[in-house]
C-alpha cells in the first residue's frame, strides 16, 4: 500500500504541491542555500528557539510530567517485584531479595534520570 507524501511549508504551513519546489504562498524555497534564512525566530535567542520555554503552562506541564514519572516509577518498583514473588519466579531467600533490590534500584535510577 503506497501513501502519498504530503509536505507543508516550514515557514507559513501551506500545503506544498509535489511538482513545485517553492511555496506558492510565501515563496519559501526549502532546497535553497539558506532554507531558514538569517532571521531568528520571533522573540527567541536564535534560529529555531522558542520564546515559550518560560511560559507558565509549560512549567506546569513539566511539573506534572515529573509527578507522573515519579508515580509510574513507584508503581514499577512495587508491582514488578510483587508480581515476581506472586508467580513464584522469585523466592524470599537471599538471592530473591538481592534480585528484587537490584530491580527496584534499577527502576529508581531510571526514574531519577527521567524526573531530572
PDB file of N, CA, C and O in Angstrom, residues 50-78:
ATOM      1  N   UNK A  50      12.408  28.662  20.806  1.00  0.00           N
ATOM      2  CA  UNK A  50      11.081  29.168  21.134  1.00  0.00           C
ATOM      3  C   UNK A  50      11.148  30.134  22.305  1.00  0.00           C
ATOM      4  O   UNK A  50      11.902  29.922  23.253  1.00  0.00           O
ATOM      5  N   UNK A  51      10.337  31.171  22.248  1.00  0.00           N
ATOM      6  CA  UNK A  51      10.250  32.090  23.375  1.00  0.00           C
ATOM      7  C   UNK A  51       9.190  31.642  24.371  1.00  0.00           C
ATOM      8  O   UNK A  51       8.935  32.310  25.361  1.00  0.00           O
ATOM      9  N   UNK A  52       8.582  30.487  24.140  1.00  0.00           N
ATOM     10  CA  UNK A  52       7.531  29.971  25.023  1.00  0.00           C
ATOM     11  C   UNK A  52       8.094  29.036  26.097  1.00  0.00           C
ATOM     12  O   UNK A  52       7.345  28.456  26.873  1.00  0.00           O
ATOM     13  N   UNK A  53       9.412  28.893  26.175  1.00  0.00           N
ATOM     14  CA  UNK A  53      10.010  27.993  27.156  1.00  0.00           C
ATOM     15  C   UNK A  53       9.760  28.469  28.584  1.00  0.00           C
ATOM     16  O   UNK A  53       9.746  27.656  29.506  1.00  0.00           O
ATOM     17  N   UNK A  54       9.563  29.764  28.782  1.00  0.00           N
ATOM     18  CA  UNK A  54       9.308  30.301  30.120  1.00  0.00           C
ATOM     19  C   UNK A  54       7.825  30.465  30.409  1.00  0.00           C
ATOM     20  O   UNK A  54       7.454  31.073  31.405  1.00  0.00           O
ATOM     21  N   UNK A  55       6.989  29.938  29.554  1.00  0.00           N
ATOM     22  CA  UNK A  55       5.546  30.050  29.721  1.00  0.00           C
ATOM     23  C   UNK A  55       5.103  29.271  30.957  1.00  0.00           C
ATOM     24  O   UNK A  55       5.553  28.151  31.190  1.00  0.00           O
ATOM     25  N   UNK A  56       4.205  29.820  31.796  1.00  0.00           N
ATOM     26  CA  UNK A  56       3.726  29.104  32.987  1.00  0.00           C
ATOM     27  C   UNK A  56       3.036  27.777  32.649  1.00  0.00           C
ATOM     28  O   UNK A  56       3.112  26.835  33.427  1.00  0.00           O
ATOM     29  N   UNK A  57       2.375  27.707  31.509  1.00  0.00           N
ATOM     30  CA  UNK A  57       1.728  26.452  31.132  1.00  0.00           C
ATOM     31  C   UNK A  57       2.754  25.365  30.869  1.00  0.00           C
ATOM     32  O   UNK A  57       2.550  24.199  31.215  1.00  0.00           O
ATOM     33  N   UNK A  58       3.878  25.737  30.265  1.00  0.00           N
ATOM     34  CA  UNK A  58       4.937  24.763  30.008  1.00  0.00           C
ATOM     35  C   UNK A  58       5.562  24.313  31.328  1.00  0.00           C
ATOM     36  O   UNK A  58       5.862  23.140  31.510  1.00  0.00           O
ATOM     37  N   UNK A  59       5.749  25.236  32.252  1.00  0.00           N
ATOM     38  CA  UNK A  59       6.297  24.886  33.569  1.00  0.00           C
ATOM     39  C   UNK A  59       5.355  23.932  34.296  1.00  0.00           C
ATOM     40  O   UNK A  59       5.795  22.967  34.934  1.00  0.00           O
ATOM     41  N   UNK A  60       4.051  24.188  34.192  1.00  0.00           N
ATOM     42  CA  UNK A  60       3.073  23.292  34.819  1.00  0.00           C
ATOM     43  C   UNK A  60       3.097  21.913  34.167  1.00  0.00           C
ATOM     44  O   UNK A  60       3.021  20.896  34.850  1.00  0.00           O
ATOM     45  N   UNK A  61       3.237  21.885  32.845  1.00  0.00           N
ATOM     46  CA  UNK A  61       3.346  20.609  32.138  1.00  0.00           C
ATOM     47  C   UNK A  61       4.571  19.831  32.628  1.00  0.00           C
ATOM     48  O   UNK A  61       4.488  18.624  32.885  1.00  0.00           O
ATOM     49  N   UNK A  62       5.699  20.506  32.761  1.00  0.00           N
ATOM     50  CA  UNK A  62       6.915  19.836  33.224  1.00  0.00           C
ATOM     51  C   UNK A  62       6.745  19.311  34.656  1.00  0.00           C
ATOM     52  O   UNK A  62       7.206  18.222  34.980  1.00  0.00           O
ATOM     53  N   UNK A  63       6.078  20.086  35.499  1.00  0.00           N
ATOM     54  CA  UNK A  63       5.839  19.656  36.877  1.00  0.00           C
ATOM     55  C   UNK A  63       4.975  18.400  36.905  1.00  0.00           C
ATOM     56  O   UNK A  63       5.286  17.428  37.599  1.00  0.00           O
ATOM     57  N   UNK A  64       3.889  18.395  36.116  1.00  0.00           N
ATOM     58  CA  UNK A  64       3.026  17.217  36.068  1.00  0.00           C
ATOM     59  C   UNK A  64       3.751  16.021  35.470  1.00  0.00           C
ATOM     60  O   UNK A  64       3.563  14.882  35.911  1.00  0.00           O
ATOM     61  N   UNK A  65       4.592  16.260  34.478  1.00  0.00           N
ATOM     62  CA  UNK A  65       5.362  15.177  33.871  1.00  0.00           C
ATOM     63  C   UNK A  65       6.277  14.533  34.905  1.00  0.00           C
ATOM     64  O   UNK A  65       6.381  13.307  34.978  1.00  0.00           O
ATOM     65  N   UNK A  66       6.938  15.341  35.736  1.00  0.00           N
ATOM     66  CA  UNK A  66       7.801  14.801  36.782  1.00  0.00           C
ATOM     67  C   UNK A  66       6.986  14.027  37.817  1.00  0.00           C
ATOM     68  O   UNK A  66       7.398  12.958  38.273  1.00  0.00           O
ATOM     69  N   UNK A  67       5.822  14.555  38.188  1.00  0.00           N
ATOM     70  CA  UNK A  67       4.987  13.866  39.172  1.00  0.00           C
ATOM     71  C   UNK A  67       4.521  12.507  38.642  1.00  0.00           C
ATOM     72  O   UNK A  67       4.591  11.503  39.350  1.00  0.00           O
ATOM     73  N   UNK A  68       4.057  12.487  37.409  1.00  0.00           N
ATOM     74  CA  UNK A  68       3.588  11.226  36.829  1.00  0.00           C
ATOM     75  C   UNK A  68       4.729  10.245  36.621  1.00  0.00           C
ATOM     76  O   UNK A  68       4.561   9.034  36.794  1.00  0.00           O
ATOM     77  N   UNK A  69       5.913  10.727  36.299  1.00  0.00           N
ATOM     78  CA  UNK A  69       7.077   9.854  36.164  1.00  0.00           C
ATOM     79  C   UNK A  69       7.419   9.233  37.516  1.00  0.00           C
ATOM     80  O   UNK A  69       7.758   8.050  37.599  1.00  0.00           O
ATOM     81  N   UNK A  70       7.331  10.043  38.572  1.00  0.00           N
ATOM     82  CA  UNK A  70       7.611   9.538  39.910  1.00  0.00           C
ATOM     83  C   UNK A  70       6.594   8.473  40.319  1.00  0.00           C
ATOM     84  O   UNK A  70       6.960   7.412  40.831  1.00  0.00           O
ATOM     85  N   UNK A  71       5.327   8.737  40.068  1.00  0.00           N
ATOM     86  CA  UNK A  71       4.279   7.771  40.411  1.00  0.00           C
ATOM     87  C   UNK A  71       4.458   6.484  39.620  1.00  0.00           C
ATOM     88  O   UNK A  71       4.361   5.376  40.156  1.00  0.00           O
ATOM     89  N   UNK A  72       4.759   6.603  38.322  1.00  0.00           N
ATOM     90  CA  UNK A  72       4.964   5.432  37.481  1.00  0.00           C
ATOM     91  C   UNK A  72       6.162   4.621  37.968  1.00  0.00           C
ATOM     92  O   UNK A  72       6.116   3.385  38.014  1.00  0.00           O
ATOM     93  N   UNK A  73       7.226   5.303  38.377  1.00  0.00           N
ATOM     94  CA  UNK A  73       8.402   4.601  38.894  1.00  0.00           C
ATOM     95  C   UNK A  73       8.066   3.864  40.184  1.00  0.00           C
ATOM     96  O   UNK A  73       8.485   2.716  40.387  1.00  0.00           O
ATOM     97  N   UNK A  74       7.310   4.501  41.070  1.00  0.00           N
ATOM     98  CA  UNK A  74       6.912   3.820  42.311  1.00  0.00           C
ATOM     99  C   UNK A  74       6.078   2.576  42.030  1.00  0.00           C
ATOM    100  O   UNK A  74       6.254   1.536  42.671  1.00  0.00           O
ATOM    101  N   UNK A  75       5.178   2.705  41.063  1.00  0.00           N
ATOM    102  CA  UNK A  75       4.357   1.547  40.699  1.00  0.00           C
ATOM    103  C   UNK A  75       5.242   0.415  40.188  1.00  0.00           C
ATOM    104  O   UNK A  75       5.086  -0.751  40.580  1.00  0.00           O
ATOM    105  N   UNK A  76       6.205   0.736  39.322  1.00  0.00           N
ATOM    106  CA  UNK A  76       7.102  -0.294  38.812  1.00  0.00           C
ATOM    107  C   UNK A  76       7.946  -0.904  39.921  1.00  0.00           C
ATOM    108  O   UNK A  76       8.150  -2.119  39.955  1.00  0.00           O
ATOM    109  N   UNK A  77       8.436  -0.070  40.830  1.00  0.00           N
ATOM    110  CA  UNK A  77       9.277  -0.553  41.923  1.00  0.00           C
ATOM    111  C   UNK A  77       8.498  -1.497  42.830  1.00  0.00           C
ATOM    112  O   UNK A  77       9.041  -2.469  43.355  1.00  0.00           O
ATOM    113  N   UNK A  78       7.218  -1.253  43.007  1.00  0.00           N
ATOM    114  CA  UNK A  78       6.416  -2.099  43.898  1.00  0.00           C
ATOM    115  C   UNK A  78       5.760  -3.277  43.175  1.00  0.00           C
ATOM    116  O   UNK A  78       5.725  -4.390  43.702  1.00  0.00           O
TER     117      UNK A  78
END
